[in-house]
Structures are given as C-alpha cells and as structure tokens.
mmCIF file of C-alpha atoms and ligand atoms in Angstrom:
data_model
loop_
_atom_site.group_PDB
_atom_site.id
_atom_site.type_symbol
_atom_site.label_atom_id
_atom_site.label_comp_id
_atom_site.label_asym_id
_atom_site.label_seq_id
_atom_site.Cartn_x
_atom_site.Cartn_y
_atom_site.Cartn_z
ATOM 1 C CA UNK A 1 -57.705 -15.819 7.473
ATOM 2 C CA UNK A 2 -57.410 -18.142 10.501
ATOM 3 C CA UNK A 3 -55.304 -16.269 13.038
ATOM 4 C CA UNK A 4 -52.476 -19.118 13.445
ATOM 5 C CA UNK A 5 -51.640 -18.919 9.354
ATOM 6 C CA UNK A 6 -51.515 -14.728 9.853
ATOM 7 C CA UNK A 7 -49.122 -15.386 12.754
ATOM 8 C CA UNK A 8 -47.076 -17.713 10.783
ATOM 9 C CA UNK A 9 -46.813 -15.344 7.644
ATOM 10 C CA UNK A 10 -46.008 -12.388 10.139
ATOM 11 C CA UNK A 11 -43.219 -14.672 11.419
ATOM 12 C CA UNK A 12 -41.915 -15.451 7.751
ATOM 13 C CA UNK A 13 -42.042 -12.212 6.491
ATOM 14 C CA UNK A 14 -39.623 -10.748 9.225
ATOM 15 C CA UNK A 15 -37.423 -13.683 8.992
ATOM 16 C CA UNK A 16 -37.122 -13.042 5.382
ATOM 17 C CA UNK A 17 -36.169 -9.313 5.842
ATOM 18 C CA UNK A 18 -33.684 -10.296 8.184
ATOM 19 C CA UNK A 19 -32.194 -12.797 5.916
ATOM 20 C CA UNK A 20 -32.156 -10.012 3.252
ATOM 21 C CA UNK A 21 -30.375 -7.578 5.613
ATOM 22 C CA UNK A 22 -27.827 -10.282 6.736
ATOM 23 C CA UNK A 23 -27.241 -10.712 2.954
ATOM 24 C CA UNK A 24 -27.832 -14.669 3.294
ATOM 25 C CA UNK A 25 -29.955 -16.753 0.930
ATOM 26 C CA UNK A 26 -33.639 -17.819 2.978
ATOM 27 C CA UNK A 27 -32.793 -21.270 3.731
ATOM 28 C CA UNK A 28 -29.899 -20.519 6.802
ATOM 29 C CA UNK A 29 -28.122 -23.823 6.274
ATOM 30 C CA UNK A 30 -26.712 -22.955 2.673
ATOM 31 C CA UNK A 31 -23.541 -21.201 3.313
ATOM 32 C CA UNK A 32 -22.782 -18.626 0.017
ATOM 33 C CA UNK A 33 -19.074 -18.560 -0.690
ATOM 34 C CA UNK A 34 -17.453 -15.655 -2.529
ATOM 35 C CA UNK A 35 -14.199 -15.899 -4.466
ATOM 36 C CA UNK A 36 -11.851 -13.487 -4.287
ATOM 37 C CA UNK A 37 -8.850 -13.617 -7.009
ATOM 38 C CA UNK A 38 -5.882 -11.115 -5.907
ATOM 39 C CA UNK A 39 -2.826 -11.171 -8.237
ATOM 40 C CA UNK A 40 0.672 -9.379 -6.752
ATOM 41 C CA UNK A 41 3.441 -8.277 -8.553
ATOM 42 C CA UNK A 42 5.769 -9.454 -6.674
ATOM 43 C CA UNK A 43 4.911 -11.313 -2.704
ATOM 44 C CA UNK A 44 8.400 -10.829 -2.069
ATOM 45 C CA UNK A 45 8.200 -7.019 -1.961
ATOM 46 C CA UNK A 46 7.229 -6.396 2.040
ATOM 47 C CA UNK A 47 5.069 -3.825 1.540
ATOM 48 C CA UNK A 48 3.069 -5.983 -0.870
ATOM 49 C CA UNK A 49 3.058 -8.992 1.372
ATOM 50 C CA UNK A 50 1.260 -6.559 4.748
ATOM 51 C CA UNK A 51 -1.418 -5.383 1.777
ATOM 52 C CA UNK A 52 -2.333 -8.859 0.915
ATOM 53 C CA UNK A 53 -1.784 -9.931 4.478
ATOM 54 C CA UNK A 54 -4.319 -7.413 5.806
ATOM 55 C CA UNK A 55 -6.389 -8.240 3.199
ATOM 56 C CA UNK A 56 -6.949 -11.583 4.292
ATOM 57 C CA UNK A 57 -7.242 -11.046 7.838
ATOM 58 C CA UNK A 58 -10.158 -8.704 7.102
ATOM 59 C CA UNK A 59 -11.682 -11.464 5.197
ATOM 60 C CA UNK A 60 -11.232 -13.673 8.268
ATOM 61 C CA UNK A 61 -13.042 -11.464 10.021
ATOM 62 C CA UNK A 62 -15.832 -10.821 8.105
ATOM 63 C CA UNK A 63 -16.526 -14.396 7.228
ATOM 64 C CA UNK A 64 -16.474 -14.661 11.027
ATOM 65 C CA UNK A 65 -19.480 -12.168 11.141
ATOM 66 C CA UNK A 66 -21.713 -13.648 8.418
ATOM 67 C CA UNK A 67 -22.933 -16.598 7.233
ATOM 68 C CA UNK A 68 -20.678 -17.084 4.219
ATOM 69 C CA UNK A 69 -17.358 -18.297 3.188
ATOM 70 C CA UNK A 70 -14.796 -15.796 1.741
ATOM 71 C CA UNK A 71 -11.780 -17.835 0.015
ATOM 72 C CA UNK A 72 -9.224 -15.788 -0.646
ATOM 73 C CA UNK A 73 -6.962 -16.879 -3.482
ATOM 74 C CA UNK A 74 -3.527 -15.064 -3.720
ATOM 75 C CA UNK A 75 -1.157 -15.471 -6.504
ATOM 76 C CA UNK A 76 2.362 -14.211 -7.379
ATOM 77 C CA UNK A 77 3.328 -13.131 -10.733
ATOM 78 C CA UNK A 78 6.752 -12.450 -9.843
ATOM 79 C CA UNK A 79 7.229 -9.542 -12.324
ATOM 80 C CA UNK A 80 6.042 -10.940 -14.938
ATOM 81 C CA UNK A 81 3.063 -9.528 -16.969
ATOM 82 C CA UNK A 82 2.332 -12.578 -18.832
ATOM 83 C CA UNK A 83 2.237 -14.741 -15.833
ATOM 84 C CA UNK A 84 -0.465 -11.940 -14.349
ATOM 85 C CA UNK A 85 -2.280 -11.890 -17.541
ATOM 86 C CA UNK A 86 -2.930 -16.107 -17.409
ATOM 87 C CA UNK A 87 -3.693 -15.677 -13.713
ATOM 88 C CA UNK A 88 -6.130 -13.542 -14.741
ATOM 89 C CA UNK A 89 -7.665 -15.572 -17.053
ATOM 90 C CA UNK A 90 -7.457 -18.759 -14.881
ATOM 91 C CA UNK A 91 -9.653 -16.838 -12.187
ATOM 92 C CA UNK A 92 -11.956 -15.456 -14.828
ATOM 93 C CA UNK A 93 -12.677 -19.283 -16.348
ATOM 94 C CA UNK A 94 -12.738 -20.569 -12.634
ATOM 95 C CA UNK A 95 -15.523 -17.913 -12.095
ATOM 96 C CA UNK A 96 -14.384 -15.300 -9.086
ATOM 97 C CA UNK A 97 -16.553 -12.777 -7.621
ATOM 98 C CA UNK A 98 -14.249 -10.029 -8.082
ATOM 99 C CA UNK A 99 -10.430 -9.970 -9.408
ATOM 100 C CA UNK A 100 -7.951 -7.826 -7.362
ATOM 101 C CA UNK A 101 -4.562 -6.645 -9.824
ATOM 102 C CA UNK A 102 -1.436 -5.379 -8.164
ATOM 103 C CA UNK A 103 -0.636 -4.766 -11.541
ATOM 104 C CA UNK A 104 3.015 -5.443 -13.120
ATOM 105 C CA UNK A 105 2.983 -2.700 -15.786
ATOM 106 C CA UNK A 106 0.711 -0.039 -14.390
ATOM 107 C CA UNK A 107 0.688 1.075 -18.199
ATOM 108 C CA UNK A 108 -0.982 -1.845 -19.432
ATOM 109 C CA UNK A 109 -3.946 -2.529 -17.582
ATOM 110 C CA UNK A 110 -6.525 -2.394 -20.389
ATOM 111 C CA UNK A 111 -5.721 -5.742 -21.426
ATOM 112 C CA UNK A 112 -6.852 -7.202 -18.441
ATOM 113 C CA UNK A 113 -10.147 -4.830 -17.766
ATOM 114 C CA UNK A 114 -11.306 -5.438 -21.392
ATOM 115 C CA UNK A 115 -11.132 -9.426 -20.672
ATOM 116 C CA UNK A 116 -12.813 -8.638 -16.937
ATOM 117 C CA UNK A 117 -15.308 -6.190 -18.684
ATOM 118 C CA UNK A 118 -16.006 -9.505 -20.882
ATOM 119 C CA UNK A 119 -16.671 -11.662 -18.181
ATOM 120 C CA UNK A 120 -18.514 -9.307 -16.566
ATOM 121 C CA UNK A 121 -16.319 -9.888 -13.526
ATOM 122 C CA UNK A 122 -15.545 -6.556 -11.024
ATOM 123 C CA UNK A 123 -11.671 -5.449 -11.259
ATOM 124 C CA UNK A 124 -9.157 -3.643 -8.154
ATOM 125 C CA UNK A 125 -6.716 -2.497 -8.715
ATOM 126 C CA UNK A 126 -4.018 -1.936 -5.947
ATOM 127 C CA UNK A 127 -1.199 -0.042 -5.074
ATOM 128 C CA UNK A 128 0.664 0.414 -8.904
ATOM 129 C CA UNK A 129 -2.397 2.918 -10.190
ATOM 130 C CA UNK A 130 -3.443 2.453 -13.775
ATOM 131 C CA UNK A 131 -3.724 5.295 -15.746
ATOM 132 C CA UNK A 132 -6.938 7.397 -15.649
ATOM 133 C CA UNK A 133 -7.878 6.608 -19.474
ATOM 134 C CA UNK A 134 -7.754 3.016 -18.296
ATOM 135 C CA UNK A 135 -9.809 3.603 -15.536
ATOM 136 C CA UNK A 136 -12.243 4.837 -17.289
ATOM 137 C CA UNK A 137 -12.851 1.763 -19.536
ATOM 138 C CA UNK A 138 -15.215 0.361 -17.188
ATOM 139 C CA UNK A 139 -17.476 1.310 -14.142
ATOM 140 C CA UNK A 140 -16.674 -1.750 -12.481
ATOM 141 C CA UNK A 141 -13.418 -1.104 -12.220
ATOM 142 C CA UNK A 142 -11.931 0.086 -8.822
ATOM 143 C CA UNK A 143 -8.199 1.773 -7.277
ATOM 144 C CA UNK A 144 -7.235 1.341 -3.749
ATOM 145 C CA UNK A 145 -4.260 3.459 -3.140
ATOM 146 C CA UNK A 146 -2.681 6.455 -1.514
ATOM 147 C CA UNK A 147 -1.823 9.752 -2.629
ATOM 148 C CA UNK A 148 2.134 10.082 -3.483
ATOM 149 C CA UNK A 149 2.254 13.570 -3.389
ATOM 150 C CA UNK A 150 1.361 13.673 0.347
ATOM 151 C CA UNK A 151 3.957 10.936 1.015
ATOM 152 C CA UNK A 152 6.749 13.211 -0.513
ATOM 153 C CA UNK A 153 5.724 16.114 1.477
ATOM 154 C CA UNK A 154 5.291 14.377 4.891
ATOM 155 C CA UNK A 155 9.078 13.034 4.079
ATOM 156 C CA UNK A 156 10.054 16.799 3.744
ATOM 157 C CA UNK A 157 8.779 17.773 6.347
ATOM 158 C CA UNK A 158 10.265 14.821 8.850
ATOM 159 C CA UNK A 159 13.610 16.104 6.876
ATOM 160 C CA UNK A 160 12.619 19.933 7.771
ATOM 161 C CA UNK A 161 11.754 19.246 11.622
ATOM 162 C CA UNK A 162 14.579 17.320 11.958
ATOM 163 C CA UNK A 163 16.644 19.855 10.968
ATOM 164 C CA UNK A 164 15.408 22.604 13.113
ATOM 165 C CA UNK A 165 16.106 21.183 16.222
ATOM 166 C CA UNK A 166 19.646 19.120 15.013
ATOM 167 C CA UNK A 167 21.493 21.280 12.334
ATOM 168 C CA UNK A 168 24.693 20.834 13.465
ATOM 169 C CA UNK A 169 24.155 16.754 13.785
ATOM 170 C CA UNK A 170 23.210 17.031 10.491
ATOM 171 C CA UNK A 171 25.108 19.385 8.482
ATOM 172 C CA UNK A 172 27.914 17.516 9.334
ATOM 173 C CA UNK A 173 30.582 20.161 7.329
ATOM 174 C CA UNK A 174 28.886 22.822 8.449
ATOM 175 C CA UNK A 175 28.564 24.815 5.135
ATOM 176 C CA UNK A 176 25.011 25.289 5.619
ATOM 177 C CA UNK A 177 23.790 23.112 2.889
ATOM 178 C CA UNK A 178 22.289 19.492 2.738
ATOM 179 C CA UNK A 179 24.086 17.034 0.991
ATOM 180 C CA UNK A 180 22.149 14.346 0.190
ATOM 181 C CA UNK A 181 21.390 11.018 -1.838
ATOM 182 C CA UNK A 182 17.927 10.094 -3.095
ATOM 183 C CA UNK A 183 17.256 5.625 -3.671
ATOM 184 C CA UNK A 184 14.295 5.769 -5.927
ATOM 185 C CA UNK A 185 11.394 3.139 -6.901
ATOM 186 C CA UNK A 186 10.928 2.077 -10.003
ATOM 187 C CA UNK A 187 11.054 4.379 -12.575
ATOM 188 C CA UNK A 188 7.531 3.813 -13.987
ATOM 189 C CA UNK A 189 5.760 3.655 -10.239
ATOM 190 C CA UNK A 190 3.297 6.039 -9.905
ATOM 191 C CA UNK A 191 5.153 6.967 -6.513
ATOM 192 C CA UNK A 192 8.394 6.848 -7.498
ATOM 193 C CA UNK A 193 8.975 10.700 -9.179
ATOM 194 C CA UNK A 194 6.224 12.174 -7.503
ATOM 195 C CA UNK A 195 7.717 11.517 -3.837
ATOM 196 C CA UNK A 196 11.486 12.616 -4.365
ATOM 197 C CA UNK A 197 9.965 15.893 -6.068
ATOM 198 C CA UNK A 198 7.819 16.570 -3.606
ATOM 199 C CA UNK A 199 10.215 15.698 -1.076
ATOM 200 C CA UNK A 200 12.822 17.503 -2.370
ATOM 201 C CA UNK A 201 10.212 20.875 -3.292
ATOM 202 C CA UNK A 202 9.193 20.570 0.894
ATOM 203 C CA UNK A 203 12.440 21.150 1.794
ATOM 204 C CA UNK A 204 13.392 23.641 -0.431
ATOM 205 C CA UNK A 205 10.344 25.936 0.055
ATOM 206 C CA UNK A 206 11.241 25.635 3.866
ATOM 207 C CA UNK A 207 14.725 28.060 2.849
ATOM 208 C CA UNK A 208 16.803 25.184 3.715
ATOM 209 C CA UNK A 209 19.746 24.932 0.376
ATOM 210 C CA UNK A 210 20.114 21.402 -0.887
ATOM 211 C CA UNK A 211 23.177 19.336 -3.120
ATOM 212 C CA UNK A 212 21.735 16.045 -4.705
ATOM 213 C CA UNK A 213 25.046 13.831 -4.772
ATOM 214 C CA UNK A 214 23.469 10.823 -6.435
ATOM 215 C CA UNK A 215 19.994 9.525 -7.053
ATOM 216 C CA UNK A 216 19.205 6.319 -8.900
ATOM 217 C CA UNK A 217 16.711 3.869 -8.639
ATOM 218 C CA UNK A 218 17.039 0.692 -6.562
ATOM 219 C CA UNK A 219 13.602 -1.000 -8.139
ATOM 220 C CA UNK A 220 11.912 -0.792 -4.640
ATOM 221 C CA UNK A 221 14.471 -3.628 -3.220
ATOM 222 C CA UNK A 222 16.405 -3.633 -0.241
ATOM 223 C CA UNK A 223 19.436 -5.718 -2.124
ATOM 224 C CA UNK A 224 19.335 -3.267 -4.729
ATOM 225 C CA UNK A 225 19.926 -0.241 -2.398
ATOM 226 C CA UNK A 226 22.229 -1.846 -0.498
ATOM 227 C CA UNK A 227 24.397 -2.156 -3.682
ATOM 228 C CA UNK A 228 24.225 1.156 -4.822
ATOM 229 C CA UNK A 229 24.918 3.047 -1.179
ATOM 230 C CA UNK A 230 27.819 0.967 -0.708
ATOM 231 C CA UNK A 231 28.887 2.306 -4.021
ATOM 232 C CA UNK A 232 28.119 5.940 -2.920
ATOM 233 C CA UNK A 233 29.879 5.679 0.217
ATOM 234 C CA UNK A 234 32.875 4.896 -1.646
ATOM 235 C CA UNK A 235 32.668 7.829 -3.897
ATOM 236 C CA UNK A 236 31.415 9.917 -1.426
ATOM 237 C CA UNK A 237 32.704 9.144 1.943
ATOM 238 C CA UNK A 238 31.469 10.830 4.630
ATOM 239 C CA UNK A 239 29.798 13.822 2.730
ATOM 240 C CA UNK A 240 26.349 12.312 2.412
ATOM 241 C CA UNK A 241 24.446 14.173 5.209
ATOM 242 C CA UNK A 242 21.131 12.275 4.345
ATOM 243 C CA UNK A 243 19.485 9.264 2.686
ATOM 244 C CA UNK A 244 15.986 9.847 1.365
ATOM 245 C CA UNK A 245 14.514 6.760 0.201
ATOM 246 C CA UNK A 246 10.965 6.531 -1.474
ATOM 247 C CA UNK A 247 10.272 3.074 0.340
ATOM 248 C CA UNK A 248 11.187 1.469 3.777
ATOM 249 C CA UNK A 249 12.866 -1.844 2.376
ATOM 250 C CA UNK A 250 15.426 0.224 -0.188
ATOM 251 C CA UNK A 251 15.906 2.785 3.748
ATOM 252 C CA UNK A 252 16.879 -0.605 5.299
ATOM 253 C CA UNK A 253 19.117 -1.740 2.400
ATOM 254 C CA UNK A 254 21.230 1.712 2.534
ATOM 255 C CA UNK A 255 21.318 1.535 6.568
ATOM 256 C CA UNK A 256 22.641 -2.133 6.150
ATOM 257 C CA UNK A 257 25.535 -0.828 3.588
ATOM 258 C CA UNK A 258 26.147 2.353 6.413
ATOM 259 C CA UNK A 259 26.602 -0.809 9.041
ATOM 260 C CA UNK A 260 28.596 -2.849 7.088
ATOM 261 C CA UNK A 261 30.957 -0.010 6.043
ATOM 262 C CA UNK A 262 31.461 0.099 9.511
ATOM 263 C CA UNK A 263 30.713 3.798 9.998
ATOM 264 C CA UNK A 264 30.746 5.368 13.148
ATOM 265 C CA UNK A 265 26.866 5.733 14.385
ATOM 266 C CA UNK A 266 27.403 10.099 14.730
ATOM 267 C CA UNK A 267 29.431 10.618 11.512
ATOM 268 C CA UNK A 268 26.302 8.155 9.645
ATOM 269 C CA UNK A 269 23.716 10.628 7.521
ATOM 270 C CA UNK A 270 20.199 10.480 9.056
ATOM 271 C CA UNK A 271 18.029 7.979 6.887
ATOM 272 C CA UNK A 272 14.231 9.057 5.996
ATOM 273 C CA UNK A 273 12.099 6.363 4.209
ATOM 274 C CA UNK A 274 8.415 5.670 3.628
ATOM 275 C CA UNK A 275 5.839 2.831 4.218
ATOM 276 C CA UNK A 276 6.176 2.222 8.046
ATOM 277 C CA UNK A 277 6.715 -1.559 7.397
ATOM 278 C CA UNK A 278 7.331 -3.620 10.957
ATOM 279 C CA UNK A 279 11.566 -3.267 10.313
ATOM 280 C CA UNK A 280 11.655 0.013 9.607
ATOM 281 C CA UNK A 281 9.886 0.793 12.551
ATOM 282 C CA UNK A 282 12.639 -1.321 14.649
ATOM 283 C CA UNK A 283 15.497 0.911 13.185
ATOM 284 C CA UNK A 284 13.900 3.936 14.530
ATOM 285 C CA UNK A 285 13.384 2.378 17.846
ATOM 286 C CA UNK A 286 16.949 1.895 17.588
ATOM 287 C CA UNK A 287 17.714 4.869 16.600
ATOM 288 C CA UNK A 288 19.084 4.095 13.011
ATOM 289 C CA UNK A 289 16.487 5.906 11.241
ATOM 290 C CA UNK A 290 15.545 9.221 11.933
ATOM 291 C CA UNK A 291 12.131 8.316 10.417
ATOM 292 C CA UNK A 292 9.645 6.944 8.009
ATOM 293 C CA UNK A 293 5.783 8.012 6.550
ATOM 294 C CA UNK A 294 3.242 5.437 7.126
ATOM 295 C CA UNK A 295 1.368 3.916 4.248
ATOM 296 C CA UNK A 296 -1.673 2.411 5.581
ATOM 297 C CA UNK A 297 -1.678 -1.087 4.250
ATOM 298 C CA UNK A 298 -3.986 -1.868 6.931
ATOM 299 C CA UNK A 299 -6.972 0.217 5.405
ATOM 300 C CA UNK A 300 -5.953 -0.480 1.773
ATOM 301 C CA UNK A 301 -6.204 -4.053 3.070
ATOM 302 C CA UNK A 302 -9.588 -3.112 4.532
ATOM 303 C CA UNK A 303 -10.907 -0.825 1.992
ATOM 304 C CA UNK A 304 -9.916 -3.495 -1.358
ATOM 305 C CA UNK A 305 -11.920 -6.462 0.927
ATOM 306 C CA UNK A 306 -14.969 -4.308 1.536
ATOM 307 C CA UNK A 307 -15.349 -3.126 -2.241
ATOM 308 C CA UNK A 308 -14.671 -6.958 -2.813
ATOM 309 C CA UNK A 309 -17.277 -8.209 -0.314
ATOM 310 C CA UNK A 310 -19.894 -5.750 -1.332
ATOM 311 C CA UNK A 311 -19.716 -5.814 -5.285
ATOM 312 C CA UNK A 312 -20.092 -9.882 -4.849
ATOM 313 C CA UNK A 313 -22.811 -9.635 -2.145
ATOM 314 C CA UNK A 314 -25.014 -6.742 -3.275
ATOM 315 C CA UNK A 315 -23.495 -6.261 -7.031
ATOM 316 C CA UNK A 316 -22.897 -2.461 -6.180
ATOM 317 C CA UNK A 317 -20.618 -0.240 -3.615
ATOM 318 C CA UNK A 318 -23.215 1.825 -2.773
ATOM 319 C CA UNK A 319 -23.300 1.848 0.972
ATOM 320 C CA UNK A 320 -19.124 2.596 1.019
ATOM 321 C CA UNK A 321 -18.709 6.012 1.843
ATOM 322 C CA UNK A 322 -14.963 6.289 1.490
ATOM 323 C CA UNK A 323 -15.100 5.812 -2.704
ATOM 324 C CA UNK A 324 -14.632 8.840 -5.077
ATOM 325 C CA UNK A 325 -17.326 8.846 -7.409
ATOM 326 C CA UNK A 326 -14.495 7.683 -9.727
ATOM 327 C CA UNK A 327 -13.926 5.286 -8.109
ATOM 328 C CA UNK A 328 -11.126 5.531 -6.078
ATOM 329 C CA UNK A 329 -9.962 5.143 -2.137
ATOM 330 C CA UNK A 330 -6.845 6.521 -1.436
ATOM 331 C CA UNK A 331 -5.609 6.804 2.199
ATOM 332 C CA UNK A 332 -4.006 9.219 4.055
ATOM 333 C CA UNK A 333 -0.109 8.866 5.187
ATOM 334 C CA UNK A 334 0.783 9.844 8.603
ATOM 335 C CA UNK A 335 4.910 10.618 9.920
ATOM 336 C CA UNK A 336 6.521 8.439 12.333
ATOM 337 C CA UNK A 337 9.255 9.404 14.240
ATOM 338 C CA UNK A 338 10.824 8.559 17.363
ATOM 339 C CA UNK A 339 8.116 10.768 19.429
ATOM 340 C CA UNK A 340 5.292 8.116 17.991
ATOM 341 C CA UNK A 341 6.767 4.906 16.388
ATOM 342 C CA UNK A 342 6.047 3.117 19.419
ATOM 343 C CA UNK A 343 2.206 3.502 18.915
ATOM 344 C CA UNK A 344 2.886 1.662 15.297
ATOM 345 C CA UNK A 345 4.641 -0.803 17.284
ATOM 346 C CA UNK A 346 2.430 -1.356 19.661
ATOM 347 C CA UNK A 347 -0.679 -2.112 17.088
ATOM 348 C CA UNK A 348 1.638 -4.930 15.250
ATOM 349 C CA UNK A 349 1.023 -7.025 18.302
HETATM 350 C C1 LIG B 1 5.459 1.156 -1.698
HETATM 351 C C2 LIG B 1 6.704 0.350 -1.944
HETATM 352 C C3 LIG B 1 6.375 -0.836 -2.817
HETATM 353 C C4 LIG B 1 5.671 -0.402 -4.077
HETATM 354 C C5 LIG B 1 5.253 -1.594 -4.895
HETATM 355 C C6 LIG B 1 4.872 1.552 -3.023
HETATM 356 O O1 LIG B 1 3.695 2.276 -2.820
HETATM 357 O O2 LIG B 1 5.780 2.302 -0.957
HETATM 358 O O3 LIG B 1 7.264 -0.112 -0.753
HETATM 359 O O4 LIG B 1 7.562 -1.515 -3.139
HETATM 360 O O5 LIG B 1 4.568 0.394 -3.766
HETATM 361 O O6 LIG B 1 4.400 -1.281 -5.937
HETATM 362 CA CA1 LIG B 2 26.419 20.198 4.528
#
C-alpha cells in the first residue's frame, strides 16, 4: 500500500477512536442533543426546586464539556397524579432520552414504568422512593435518594449534643425531661415516619426521658407548620422545650409562628430541622435554629444527570460506580450546626 494512503488510514483510525471515546458521532460538526424529561411534584416545595436546580446546572456543565446539547425540560405537576401521568406521556410521544419522576404518589409508580417500559424509554425516579416491588418491574428503572433512617438519627444526635453542653437552656422547667413537638411530612413520604422514629429512638437510647406534646403533619409546607405551631403555642405556652421538624421549610414555618407570637428569644424551644436548604442555614447563622441535617441535593442533582447522560449516550450505567446493583444512589446526610453552617454558606456563593 502506498505509504501516504497507510498514513492517512493511521490518521482516521485514531480520530475515530477518539470520537468514540468523546461519545460524538464521526462527522464533528453534527452536534447530538439528548432530552431529558424531569417531572416534580410540586416546584414550589424548596427542597424540590435546589434538586432540579442542581440538576440543570450539572447539565450546563457537561454540555459545556462535550460536543452535545443537553435540553433539560422541567415540568410541574403541582400534586396532581394525573397531570404527572400526561406529562409523562407527552415526553414519551415527544421521544426523550430518559424520563426523571419526582413522583406524586410514591405508591403508584407502576403505571408510569409499565408505559416507560413500553416505550422503551429509561425511568428516575427522585426523592419520593417507589416501592421495591415497583422497582423491580424494570431494569431500566433507577432511584436517586437518601437514606431516611440516617437523617433521623443525625437529628438525634444534634438534639443529644445539644443537650449535653446546654441542659439547663433547654430543659427550661427543669424536671429533667424533654418536652417536645414533632411537624411531620406527609404521611405517605418515605421520610416522613422513618425520621421522627429514628429521631425520637436516638435520643432515647442516649438515657435522655422524652414527653411528645403534639405531633401532626404539616404536608412538608412552611404555611402549614406555621399554622399548626401557632396553635400549639396557644395550648401549650411556654412548655414546648423543642421543635423537631422532618424538613427545613415546615422548621422555618414553626420559627416564624415563635416570632410572631412574640416570644422572648431565651424562653423560645431550640428548633432542629432537616435538608440544609439556603434559609435554614440563615436562621442558624442567626442563631434561631439550633440546627439542621444536610440533604445533598447537590449530588442527587449530580448523580440523577449522570445516570441520565450515560443511559442516553452509551445505553448503559456501567462506568457509574456510585449505583447499587439495584439500582439505587442514595447519599449520605451530614449535621450542620453553628460550629460548620458557615462552610454550607460559603459553597452557595
Ligand atoms: C425533603 C423535604 C421535601 C420532600 C418532598 C424530603 O426528602 O426533606 O423537604 O419536602 O422530600 O418529597
Ligand atoms: Ca422539661
């Protein structure tokens, strides 16, 4: 072979094992886009709007990095699982690489895998966890998350060290008992039960004696827990020694009602949430909360565009190291207080 055509196939070849390693079709110019469909169950729930926040600004990045487009379609169902469901099926007829479901009714998620499993369109689920029969329906079917158990505990145990160094602040009728209130999720969250027992089970276990007062749900919502520690304070006074709350936004609803009431800042119980959300981080700056546990919405972001990115590029997760063979990515929690909330600060900038 004439040495100027071996040259030239030499060259080709190695272009064409780059282009295969940069995931990009042969011919440079020809920009692949990927569609990402992400349904919420609510945008107006914070913690919800970081998680689809962070997802996009990983996509940002990555599309950055490569030669491809990543559009990014997010839609609200607003509660409603009927809404979800026809979002669902509008990205499935419009033809997305992959559909991400924060789902309404964690219960009912087979509906929507069984019309994804038709399509043969990937499925993530997000932060409301189906359940594991569901799961199993498919092996294209994915659950970014975090592990509730460990949230509950870490809020003990911000509860327990507290404690220790400021019983007297806090057992404010000094009978040696903790009188507290508990704002729950919604009842059917995955989270919701799981944290105030484990919570609750941290504390205990640490010989420290408890009285629940009151604990109701507040659906998640800051308006909602606003509402009902208003109506505890009035049945209750100043007896409530703590708030546990099992997010950040119901923490800042019950701190709100403590303001308004206009109690004094040292007869106020300490208020524990969970999620680390930019507000809640603010109140313990200030001093209003004694502290929260941080769900990483950052890496779920991270972690649900990466499965995204690599089942439309490659068809497969296979290079992802931080997937259960079921699966699943969960990530971990970590406890802020006033010693380190102004690291979390710091990284919102
Ligand atoms: C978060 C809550 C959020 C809920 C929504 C929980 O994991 O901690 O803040 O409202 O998920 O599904
Ligand atoms: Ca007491």
């Amino acid at each position: 072979m004439n040495k100027w055509i071996k040259n030239l196939l030499f060259i080709l070849i190695i272009i064409s094992i780059y282009n295969l390693f940069e995931g990009c079709s042969i011919n440079s110019n020809e920009t692949k886009e990927i569609k990402i469909g992400i349904t919420l169950y609510k945008q107006e729930d914070p913690f919800i709007s970081f998680v689809a926040e962070a997802i996009e600004e990983c996509a940002k990045e990555k599309e950055i990095k490569g030669n491809y487009k990543i559009t990014v379609n997010i839609v609200d169902a607003k509660g409603n699982l009927t809404t979800q469901n026809n979002q669902v099926d509008k990205f499935i007829s419009q033809d997305y690489d992959v559909i991400c479901v924060n789902i309404v009714d964690r219960t009912a998620a087979s509906t929507i895998i069984n019309k994804a499993k038709d399509a043969d369109i990937p499925l993530i689920f997000f932060n409301r966890e189906p359940v594991e029969e569901d799961m199993q329906l498919w092996n294209k079917v994915y659950y970014v998350g975090a592990d509730a158990e460990e949230s509950g505990r870490l809020q003990g145990e911000i509860f327990v060290d507290e404690y220790k160094n400021n019983k007297s602040f806090i057992d404010k009728n000094g009978d040696g008992k903790i009188q507290y209130v508990m704002l729950e999720g919604e009842p059917e969250h995955q989270d919701s039960l799981i944290r105030t027992d484990c919570c609750i089970k941290t504390i205990v276990n640490n010989d420290i004696e408890v009285e629940k007062l009151a604990d109701d749900t507040a659906n998640w919502q800051n308006a909602q827990a606003y509402e009902k520690m208003t109506q505890w304070i009035n049945e209750f006074g100043n007896n409530i020694e703590v708030v546990f709350s099992n997010n950040d936004d119901m923490a800042l609803g019950a701190i709100h009602a403590l303001e308004n009431a206009n109690i004094d800042i040292k007869n106020r119980p300490i208020v524990i949430g969970i999620d680390g959300i930019p507000d809640a981080l603010y109140q313990i700056k200030d001093g209003n909360m004694t502290g929260t546990v941080y769900n990483d919405y950052k890496s779920q972001g991270k972690a649900i565009l990466d499965i995204a990115y690599s089942l439309a590029m490659f068809g497969n997760t296979d290079y992802l190291t931080n997937i259960t063979n079921e699966n699943y990515v969960k990530t971990s929690y970590k406890k802020i207080t006033k010693e380190n909330v102004d690291d979390y600060i710091k990284k919102l900038k």
